[in-house]
């Protein structure tokens, strides 16, 4: 019996570690808990399919990437899972049963990848102001909208990087003809298995949702009188000025 318990504990150990180091998510019970050794390619000028001078090929690479992400952009979680995440289900958005039931959620990996691509496009404003097909958001062109969006993405990435506080060390090399040591940016890491994460996201994705995810209002859900986002968010999303046909100003203060 003790041998069985010991073996079971060893098998569960990687997932226990994952749950200890990560904020709770129902995905922690499903995704591959074993980290994978990966060496980054930090070579300057490395021809990544996702970076470089704007081209149709690069836009296609991001479009293919975004297609996978877009299909898993919004998920459903149960009321208990929402509580375990630290949120009150009464504050959440209920998803009708025909769309999977539960409550609406958005995976952080999707948000962060969106921000990386948005910042990438910002470095080529002339190209993306013309070729707006690469990004629906860029079609807005209004600097009052784009600038806060860019600042938001930069700040979210800053907070995420600071939160993880990666202590992986970068080393240096001596190169003939160069008096100073040169950094080797191709650091080694232990990474989460992204395909297993995407598989889990797909299993929770909301199938064929209505436009703008405008689900019917559930009577037992809480309506906030003021958006947690500043006024600029309402400019970015004009449809958010009303809640299920009711002006925000008419919603009862809570």
Short mmCIF file of C-alpha atoms in Angstrom, two decimals:
data_model
loop_
_atom_site.label_atom_id
_atom_site.label_comp_id
_atom_site.label_asym_id
_atom_site.label_seq_id
_atom_site.Cartn_x
_atom_site.Cartn_y
_atom_site.Cartn_z
CA UNK A 1 0.00 0.00 0.00
CA UNK A 2 2.77 2.44 0.92
CA UNK A 3 4.54 1.59 -2.34
CA UNK A 4 1.35 2.36 -4.27
CA UNK A 5 0.94 5.68 -2.43
CA UNK A 6 4.56 6.56 -3.13
CA UNK A 7 4.25 5.81 -6.85
CA UNK A 8 0.98 7.75 -7.07
CA UNK A 9 2.56 10.73 -5.30
CA UNK A 10 5.49 10.72 -7.71
CA UNK A 11 3.16 10.60 -10.71
CA UNK A 12 1.12 13.51 -9.33
CA UNK A 13 4.17 15.56 -8.32
CA UNK A 14 4.60 17.54 -11.58
CA UNK A 15 0.96 18.62 -11.53
CA UNK A 16 1.15 19.50 -7.84
CA UNK A 17 4.15 21.71 -8.63
CA UNK A 18 2.24 23.33 -11.47
CA UNK A 19 -0.69 24.14 -9.21
CA UNK A 20 1.64 25.49 -6.52
CA UNK A 21 3.40 27.94 -8.84
CA UNK A 22 0.47 29.03 -11.03
CA UNK A 23 -2.70 30.98 -10.31
CA UNK A 24 -5.63 28.55 -10.35
CA UNK A 25 -7.12 27.67 -13.72
CA UNK A 26 -9.17 24.58 -14.57
CA UNK A 27 -6.62 23.99 -17.31
CA UNK A 28 -4.03 23.01 -14.71
CA UNK A 29 -5.88 19.72 -14.24
CA UNK A 30 -5.67 18.91 -17.96
CA UNK A 31 -2.62 20.38 -19.69
CA UNK A 32 0.67 18.49 -19.87
CA UNK A 33 2.38 19.26 -16.53
CA UNK A 34 5.84 18.19 -17.70
CA UNK A 35 7.95 21.17 -18.85
CA UNK A 36 9.76 20.77 -22.15
CA UNK A 37 13.37 21.82 -22.65
CA UNK A 38 13.60 24.43 -25.39
CA UNK A 39 16.50 26.54 -26.63
CA UNK A 40 15.33 29.92 -27.85
CA UNK A 41 16.75 31.30 -31.08
CA UNK A 42 17.92 34.74 -30.05
CA UNK A 43 20.12 35.35 -33.07
CA UNK A 44 19.83 38.93 -34.31
CA UNK A 45 18.29 38.85 -37.77
CA UNK A 46 16.97 35.32 -37.30
CA UNK A 47 14.45 34.83 -40.14
CA UNK A 48 11.41 34.06 -38.00
CA UNK A 49 8.17 33.64 -39.98
CA UNK A 50 6.57 36.10 -37.52
CA UNK A 51 9.01 39.03 -37.75
CA UNK A 52 10.78 41.19 -40.30
CA UNK A 53 9.82 43.75 -42.90
CA UNK A 54 6.04 43.56 -43.44
CA UNK A 55 5.00 41.14 -46.14
CA UNK A 56 2.08 38.98 -47.11
CA UNK A 57 4.01 35.93 -45.89
CA UNK A 58 4.44 37.40 -42.41
CA UNK A 59 0.81 38.50 -42.29
CA UNK A 60 -0.23 35.01 -43.38
CA UNK A 61 1.91 33.44 -40.63
CA UNK A 62 0.24 35.62 -38.01
CA UNK A 63 -3.17 35.05 -39.61
CA UNK A 64 -2.70 31.28 -39.36
CA UNK A 65 -1.52 31.70 -35.77
CA UNK A 66 -4.42 34.03 -35.01
CA UNK A 67 -6.92 31.60 -36.54
CA UNK A 68 -6.02 29.00 -33.94
CA UNK A 69 -6.04 31.60 -31.19
CA UNK A 70 -9.28 33.21 -32.39
CA UNK A 71 -11.09 29.88 -32.28
CA UNK A 72 -10.09 29.52 -28.63
CA UNK A 73 -10.45 33.17 -27.69
CA UNK A 74 -13.45 32.79 -25.40
CA UNK A 75 -14.10 29.79 -23.17
CA UNK A 76 -16.64 28.58 -20.67
CA UNK A 77 -15.95 27.78 -17.02
CA UNK A 78 -18.27 26.47 -14.33
CA UNK A 79 -19.48 28.47 -11.34
CA UNK A 80 -17.23 26.43 -9.02
CA UNK A 81 -14.23 27.01 -11.28
CA UNK A 82 -14.98 30.73 -11.30
CA UNK A 83 -15.05 30.76 -7.50
CA UNK A 84 -11.77 28.84 -7.35
CA UNK A 85 -10.32 31.52 -9.62
CA UNK A 86 -11.32 34.06 -6.97
CA UNK A 87 -14.35 35.60 -8.69
CA UNK A 88 -18.02 35.80 -7.78
CA UNK A 89 -20.21 34.04 -10.39
CA UNK A 90 -22.79 36.80 -9.93
CA UNK A 91 -20.28 39.18 -11.52
CA UNK A 92 -19.66 36.92 -14.51
CA UNK A 93 -21.34 36.67 -17.91
CA UNK A 94 -23.52 33.58 -18.19
CA UNK A 95 -23.25 31.57 -21.39
CA UNK A 96 -26.57 30.06 -22.57
CA UNK A 97 -26.76 26.27 -22.57
CA UNK A 98 -26.94 26.14 -26.36
CA UNK A 99 -23.44 27.66 -26.39
CA UNK A 100 -22.04 25.32 -23.76
CA UNK A 101 -23.33 26.87 -20.55
CA UNK A 102 -21.18 28.13 -17.70
CA UNK A 103 -19.48 31.51 -17.64
CA UNK A 104 -17.45 33.43 -20.18
CA UNK A 105 -13.64 33.53 -19.80
CA UNK A 106 -10.64 34.62 -21.85
CA UNK A 107 -7.23 32.83 -21.74
CA UNK A 108 -4.22 34.99 -20.93
CA UNK A 109 -2.02 33.32 -23.57
CA UNK A 110 -4.44 34.56 -26.24
CA UNK A 111 -4.35 38.10 -24.88
CA UNK A 112 -0.55 38.20 -24.70
CA UNK A 113 -0.03 36.89 -28.25
CA UNK A 114 -2.54 39.44 -29.51
CA UNK A 115 -0.55 42.19 -27.78
CA UNK A 116 2.76 41.02 -29.26
CA UNK A 117 1.32 41.16 -32.77
CA UNK A 118 -0.35 44.51 -32.15
CA UNK A 119 2.94 46.05 -30.98
CA UNK A 120 4.74 44.49 -33.95
CA UNK A 121 2.35 46.19 -36.35
CA UNK A 122 2.82 49.49 -34.53
CA UNK A 123 6.47 49.55 -35.65
CA UNK A 124 5.30 49.70 -39.28
CA UNK A 125 2.47 52.29 -39.16
CA UNK A 126 2.83 53.33 -42.80
CA UNK A 127 2.38 49.76 -44.01
CA UNK A 128 -0.50 48.81 -41.73
CA UNK A 129 -2.32 52.12 -42.19
CA UNK A 130 -2.56 51.17 -45.86
CA UNK A 131 -2.79 47.42 -45.71
CA UNK A 132 -5.50 47.33 -43.07
CA UNK A 133 -6.58 43.86 -44.14
CA UNK A 134 -3.85 42.47 -41.88
CA UNK A 135 -5.63 43.81 -38.81
CA UNK A 136 -9.25 44.78 -38.36
CA UNK A 137 -8.26 46.78 -35.27
CA UNK A 138 -5.74 48.81 -37.24
CA UNK A 139 -8.56 49.91 -39.53
CA UNK A 140 -9.75 52.23 -36.78
CA UNK A 141 -6.76 54.54 -37.38
CA UNK A 142 -7.95 56.90 -34.62
CA UNK A 143 -4.86 57.70 -32.46
CA UNK A 144 -7.13 58.29 -29.47
CA UNK A 145 -7.99 54.61 -29.69
CA UNK A 146 -4.74 53.10 -30.94
CA UNK A 147 -2.40 54.83 -28.45
CA UNK A 148 -4.22 53.65 -25.28
CA UNK A 149 -4.47 50.18 -26.82
CA UNK A 150 -0.71 50.08 -27.47
CA UNK A 151 0.03 51.38 -23.98
CA UNK A 152 -2.28 48.75 -22.54
CA UNK A 153 -0.48 45.96 -24.41
CA UNK A 154 2.98 47.22 -23.40
CA UNK A 155 1.90 47.48 -19.76
CA UNK A 156 0.29 44.03 -19.71
CA UNK A 157 3.46 42.48 -21.14
CA UNK A 158 5.56 44.41 -18.60
CA UNK A 159 3.44 43.12 -15.72
CA UNK A 160 3.51 39.56 -17.06
CA UNK A 161 7.30 39.56 -17.52
CA UNK A 162 7.80 41.10 -14.07
CA UNK A 163 5.44 38.54 -12.55
CA UNK A 164 7.33 35.60 -14.05
CA UNK A 165 10.70 37.23 -13.24
CA UNK A 166 12.62 34.68 -15.33
CA UNK A 167 16.03 34.04 -13.73
CA UNK A 168 17.37 32.07 -16.70
CA UNK A 169 20.92 33.26 -17.34
CA UNK A 170 22.30 34.50 -20.63
CA UNK A 171 25.98 33.72 -21.23
CA UNK A 172 28.75 35.46 -23.19
CA UNK A 173 31.29 34.34 -25.78
CA UNK A 174 34.67 35.53 -26.95
CA UNK A 175 34.72 36.09 -30.71
CA UNK A 176 37.85 36.66 -32.77
CA UNK A 177 38.10 40.26 -33.91
CA UNK A 178 35.78 41.61 -31.20
CA UNK A 179 37.41 43.08 -28.07
CA UNK A 180 34.25 42.87 -25.96
CA UNK A 181 32.44 39.68 -24.88
CA UNK A 182 29.36 39.09 -27.04
CA UNK A 183 26.05 37.93 -25.52
CA UNK A 184 24.46 34.65 -26.53
CA UNK A 185 20.73 35.41 -26.55
CA UNK A 186 19.82 31.80 -27.41
CA UNK A 187 19.01 30.85 -23.84
CA UNK A 188 17.70 27.50 -22.64
CA UNK A 189 14.28 27.28 -21.03
CA UNK A 190 11.70 24.88 -19.71
CA UNK A 191 8.43 25.60 -21.49
CA UNK A 192 4.84 24.54 -21.20
CA UNK A 193 3.56 22.25 -23.94
CA UNK A 194 1.61 24.78 -26.05
CA UNK A 195 -0.19 22.15 -28.18
CA UNK A 196 -1.61 20.58 -25.02
CA UNK A 197 -2.77 24.02 -23.87
CA UNK A 198 -4.44 24.68 -27.23
CA UNK A 199 -6.14 21.27 -27.09
CA UNK A 200 -7.62 22.18 -23.72
CA UNK A 201 -8.67 25.63 -24.95
CA UNK A 202 -10.40 24.07 -27.96
CA UNK A 203 -12.30 21.70 -25.67
CA UNK A 204 -13.65 24.71 -23.73
CA UNK A 205 -14.16 27.12 -26.64
CA UNK A 206 -17.63 28.60 -27.18
CA UNK A 207 -18.93 27.14 -30.47
CA UNK A 208 -20.39 29.55 -33.06
CA UNK A 209 -21.12 32.42 -30.62
CA UNK A 210 -23.36 35.35 -31.61
CA UNK A 211 -21.73 38.54 -32.98
CA UNK A 212 -19.70 40.38 -30.33
CA UNK A 213 -20.59 37.54 -27.93
CA UNK A 214 -23.79 39.42 -27.10
CA UNK A 215 -25.43 36.68 -25.06
CA UNK A 216 -28.86 37.35 -23.53
CA UNK A 217 -28.72 38.92 -20.10
CA UNK A 218 -29.25 36.46 -17.25
CA UNK A 219 -31.56 37.97 -14.57
CA UNK A 220 -29.41 36.65 -11.72
CA UNK A 221 -26.25 38.26 -13.13
CA UNK A 222 -25.01 41.55 -11.76
CA UNK A 223 -25.09 44.67 -13.93
CA UNK A 224 -22.42 47.23 -13.12
CA UNK A 225 -23.34 50.90 -13.29
CA UNK A 226 -19.83 51.86 -14.40
CA UNK A 227 -17.43 50.00 -16.66
CA UNK A 228 -14.19 48.88 -14.96
CA UNK A 229 -12.53 50.21 -18.13
CA UNK A 230 -12.04 53.98 -18.73
CA UNK A 231 -14.06 55.96 -21.26
CA UNK A 232 -11.52 55.23 -23.99
CA UNK A 233 -12.60 51.58 -23.90
CA UNK A 234 -16.12 52.63 -24.86
CA UNK A 235 -14.64 54.55 -27.79
CA UNK A 236 -12.77 51.40 -28.84
CA UNK A 237 -15.94 49.32 -28.48
CA UNK A 238 -19.00 51.49 -29.25
CA UNK A 239 -21.25 48.44 -28.82
CA UNK A 240 -20.30 48.41 -25.13
CA UNK A 241 -22.16 51.68 -24.50
CA UNK A 242 -25.33 49.71 -23.92
CA UNK A 243 -25.85 46.49 -22.02
CA UNK A 244 -28.33 44.23 -23.77
CA UNK A 245 -30.27 47.20 -25.13
CA UNK A 246 -30.15 49.21 -21.90
CA UNK A 247 -28.04 52.41 -21.70
CA UNK A 248 -25.31 52.11 -19.09
CA UNK A 249 -26.66 55.24 -17.37
CA UNK A 250 -29.93 53.43 -16.63
CA UNK A 251 -28.31 50.51 -14.86
CA UNK A 252 -28.89 50.50 -11.13
CA UNK A 253 -25.90 51.35 -8.93
CA UNK A 254 -24.64 48.38 -6.90
#
